[in-house]
Each structure stands twice: as C-alpha cells, then as structure tokens.
Short mmCIF file of C-alpha atoms in Angstrom, two decimals:
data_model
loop_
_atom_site.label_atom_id
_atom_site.label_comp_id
_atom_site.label_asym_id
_atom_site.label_seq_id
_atom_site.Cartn_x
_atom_site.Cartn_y
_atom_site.Cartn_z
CA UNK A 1 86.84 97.55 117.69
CA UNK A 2 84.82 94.28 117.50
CA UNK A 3 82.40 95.81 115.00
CA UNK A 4 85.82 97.18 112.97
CA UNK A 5 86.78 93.48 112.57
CA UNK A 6 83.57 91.97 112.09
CA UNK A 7 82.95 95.16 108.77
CA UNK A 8 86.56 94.04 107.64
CA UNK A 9 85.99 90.80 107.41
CA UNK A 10 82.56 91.19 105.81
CA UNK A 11 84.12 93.18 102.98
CA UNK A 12 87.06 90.99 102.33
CA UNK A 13 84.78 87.72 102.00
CA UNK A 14 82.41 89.73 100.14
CA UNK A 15 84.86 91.21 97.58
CA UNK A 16 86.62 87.62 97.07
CA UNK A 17 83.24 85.92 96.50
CA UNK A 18 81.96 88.91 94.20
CA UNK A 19 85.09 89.19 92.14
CA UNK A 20 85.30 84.75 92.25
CA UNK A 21 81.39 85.34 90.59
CA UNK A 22 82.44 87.88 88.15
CA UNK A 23 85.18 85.81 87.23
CA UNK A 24 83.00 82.74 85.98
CA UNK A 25 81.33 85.05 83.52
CA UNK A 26 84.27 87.28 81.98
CA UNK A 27 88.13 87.80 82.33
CA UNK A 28 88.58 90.84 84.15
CA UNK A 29 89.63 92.65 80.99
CA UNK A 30 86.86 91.90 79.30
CA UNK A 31 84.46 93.33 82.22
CA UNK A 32 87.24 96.73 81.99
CA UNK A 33 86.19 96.83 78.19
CA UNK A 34 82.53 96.98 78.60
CA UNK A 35 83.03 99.09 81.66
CA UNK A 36 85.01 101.56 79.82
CA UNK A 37 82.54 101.18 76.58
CA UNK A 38 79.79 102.81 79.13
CA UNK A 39 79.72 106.08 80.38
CA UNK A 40 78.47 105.13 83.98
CA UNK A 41 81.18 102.62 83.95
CA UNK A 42 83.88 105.79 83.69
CA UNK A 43 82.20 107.64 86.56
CA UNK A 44 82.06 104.59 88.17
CA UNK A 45 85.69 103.75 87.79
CA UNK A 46 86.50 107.50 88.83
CA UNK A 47 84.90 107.36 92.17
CA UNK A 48 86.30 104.18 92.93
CA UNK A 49 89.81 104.78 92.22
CA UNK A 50 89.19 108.33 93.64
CA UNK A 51 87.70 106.76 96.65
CA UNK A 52 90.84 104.60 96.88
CA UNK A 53 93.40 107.71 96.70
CA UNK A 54 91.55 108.97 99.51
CA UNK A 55 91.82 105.95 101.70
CA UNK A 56 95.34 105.85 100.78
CA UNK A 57 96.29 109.43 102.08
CA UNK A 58 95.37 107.92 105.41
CA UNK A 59 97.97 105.27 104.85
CA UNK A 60 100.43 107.79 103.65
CA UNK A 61 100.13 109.10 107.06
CA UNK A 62 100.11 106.20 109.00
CA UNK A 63 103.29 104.83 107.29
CA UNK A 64 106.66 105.51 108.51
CA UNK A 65 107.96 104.19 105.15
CA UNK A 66 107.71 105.57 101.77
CA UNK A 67 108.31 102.46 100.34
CA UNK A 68 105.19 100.19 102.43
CA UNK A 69 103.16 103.59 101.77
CA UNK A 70 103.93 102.80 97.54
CA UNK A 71 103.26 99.31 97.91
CA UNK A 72 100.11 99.91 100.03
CA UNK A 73 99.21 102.48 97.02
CA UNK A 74 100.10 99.71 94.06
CA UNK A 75 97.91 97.13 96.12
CA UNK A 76 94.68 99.84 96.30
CA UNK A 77 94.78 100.11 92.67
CA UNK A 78 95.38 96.67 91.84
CA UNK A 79 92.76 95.44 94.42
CA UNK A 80 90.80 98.01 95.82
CA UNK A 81 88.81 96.89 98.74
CA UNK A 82 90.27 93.90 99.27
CA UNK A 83 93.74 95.84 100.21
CA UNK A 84 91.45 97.89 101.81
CA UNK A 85 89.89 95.38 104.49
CA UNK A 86 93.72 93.56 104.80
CA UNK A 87 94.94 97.07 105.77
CA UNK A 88 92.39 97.54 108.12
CA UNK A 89 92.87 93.95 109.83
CA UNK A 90 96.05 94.39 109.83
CA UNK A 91 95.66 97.62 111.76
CA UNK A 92 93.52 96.15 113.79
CA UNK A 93 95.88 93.39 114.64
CA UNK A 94 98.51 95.58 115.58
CA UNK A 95 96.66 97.39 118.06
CA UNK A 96 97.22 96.67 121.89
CA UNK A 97 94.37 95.05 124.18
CA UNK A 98 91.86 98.42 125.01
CA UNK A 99 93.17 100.61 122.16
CA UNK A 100 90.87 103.12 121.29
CA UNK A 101 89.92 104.06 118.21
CA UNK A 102 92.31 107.00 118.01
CA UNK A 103 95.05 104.42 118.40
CA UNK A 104 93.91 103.29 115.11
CA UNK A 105 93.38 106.06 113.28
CA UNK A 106 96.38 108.05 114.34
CA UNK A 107 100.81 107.36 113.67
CA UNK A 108 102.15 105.85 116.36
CA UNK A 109 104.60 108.88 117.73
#
C-alpha cells in the first residue's frame, strides 16, 4: 500500500504544480478555447473525461451514498486527477493496519 500512497501523492503534487504553471500563462478558459479550437484537443478531452467516468463507476460502487457518489462525480469533472489522488488517499486512509489490497478495492459489506 506504501507504493499506493507514495503514486497518490505524486499525482496530486504533480497536478497542483502543472495546473499552478498553466495558470501563469492562460485562464483556464482560455486554455478550454484553444483546446476545443484543435481537434487533438477534443479527443483529448474525450479520453480524459471518459477516463474519469470510468474511475468513477468504481466509486459508484464503493459508495454507500448516492449523494457522496454525485459529489465524488461533480469533483472528477471539475478536477479530474486531483479528485482522483484525494479519493485514493482518502481510501487509503481509511483502511485498517495490514489491509490488503482487496480491502481497497472492494465495498465494505
């Protein structure tokens, strides 16, 4: 699980220092605009937000809660890996000492 946390937190710092970069250069509607002006920036746009439906399905299943499984879904879209990473860690975190990795992956009966 070590290696979980360590990839976790390697995303999350590198999303926050990417997206702090981007942000020097353009608002983040002004990066959509040119993304959307290109046509690799749609296919680009479709496998991410694909990518993040996916990830979400797991969450669906995870969650007890309709409700944190829609907020967990409004946070993917809004901040992709970012919500990503905090899910994980806070997966992670809720796991008990010598959990395996099915503990993680799997609702809690």
């Amino acid at each position: 699980m070590r290696g979980l946390w360590i990839f976790a937190i390697a995303v999350f710092a590198a999303m926050v220092a990417v997206t702090t970069w981007a942000s020097l250069e353009a608002n983040v509607l002004v990066g959509f605009q040119r993304m959307l002006a290109d046509r690799w920036g749609v296919a680009t746009l479709f496998d991410a937000y694909l990518g993040f439906l996916w990830f979400w399905l797991w969450i669906a299943y995870k969650e007890a809660s309709l409700g944190w499984s829609l907020l967990w879904l409004l946070l993917l879209l809004a901040m992709g890996n970012l919500a990503m990473a905090a899910y994980v860690m806070i997966q992670l975190a809720r796991l008990k000492p010598g959990a395996g990795f099915e503990a993680l992956l799997l609702r809690k009966p």
